[in-house]
XYZ file of C-alpha atoms in Angstrom:
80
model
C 0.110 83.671 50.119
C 0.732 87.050 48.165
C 2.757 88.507 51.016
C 4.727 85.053 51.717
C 5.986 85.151 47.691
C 6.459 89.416 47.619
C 8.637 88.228 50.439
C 10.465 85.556 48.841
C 11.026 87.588 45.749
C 12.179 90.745 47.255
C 14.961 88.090 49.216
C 16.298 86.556 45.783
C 16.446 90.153 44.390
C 18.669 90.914 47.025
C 21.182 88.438 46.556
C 20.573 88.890 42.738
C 21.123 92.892 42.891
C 23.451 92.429 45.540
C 26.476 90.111 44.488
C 27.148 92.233 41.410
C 26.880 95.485 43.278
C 29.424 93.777 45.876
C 31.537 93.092 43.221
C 31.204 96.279 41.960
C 31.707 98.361 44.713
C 34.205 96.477 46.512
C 36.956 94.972 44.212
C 38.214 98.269 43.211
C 39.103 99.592 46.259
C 41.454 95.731 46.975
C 41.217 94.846 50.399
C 40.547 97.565 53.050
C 38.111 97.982 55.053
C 35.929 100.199 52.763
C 35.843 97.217 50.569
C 34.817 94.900 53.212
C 31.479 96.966 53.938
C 29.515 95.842 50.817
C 30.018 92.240 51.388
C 29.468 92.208 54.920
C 26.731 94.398 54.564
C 24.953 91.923 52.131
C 25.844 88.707 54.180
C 24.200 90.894 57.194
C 20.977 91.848 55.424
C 20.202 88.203 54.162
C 20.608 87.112 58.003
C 18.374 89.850 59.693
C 16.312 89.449 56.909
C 15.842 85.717 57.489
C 15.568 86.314 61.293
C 13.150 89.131 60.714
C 10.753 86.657 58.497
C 10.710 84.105 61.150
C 9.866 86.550 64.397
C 7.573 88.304 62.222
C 3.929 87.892 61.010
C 4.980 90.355 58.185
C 6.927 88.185 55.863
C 7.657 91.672 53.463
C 9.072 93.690 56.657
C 12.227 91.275 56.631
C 13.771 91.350 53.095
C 12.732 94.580 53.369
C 15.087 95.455 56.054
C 17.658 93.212 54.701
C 17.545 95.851 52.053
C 17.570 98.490 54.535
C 20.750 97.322 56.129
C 22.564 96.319 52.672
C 21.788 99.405 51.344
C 23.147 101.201 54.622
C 26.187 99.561 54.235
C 26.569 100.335 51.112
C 26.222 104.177 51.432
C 28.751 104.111 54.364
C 31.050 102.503 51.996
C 30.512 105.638 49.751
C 30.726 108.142 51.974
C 34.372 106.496 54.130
């Protein structure tokens, strides 16, 4: 039960954390495709991390790389 609700919380905090940093990041740059990164990268970490949860016994290892892959996507954002 622990693990189920670390899970759960650690998926809110990433859409919590991670609209604002979207907005953030991305609406300065208008539309390119720098600024497209964030969001995308978001809307892919909630998916793998949903698909992860459900193939998984380890219902932490999928928001955790949900957070992997937003956070990727972020930093390649940074660096283009």
């Amino acid at each position: 039960m622990r693990k189920n609700l670390t899970g759960a919380l650690l998926q809110l905090s990433l859409l919590v954390i991670g609209i604002p940093v979207v907005y953030l990041v991305a609406l300065p740059f208008g539309l390119t495709a720098k600024s497209l990164l964030p969001p995308l990268g978001l809307l892919a970490g909630l998916i793998v991390s949903g698909v992860m949860v459900k193939k998984t016994d380890q219902p932490v290892s999928g928001p955790l790389t949900g957070w992997l892959v937003f956070g990727a996507s972020l930093a390649l954002a940074l660096v283009i």
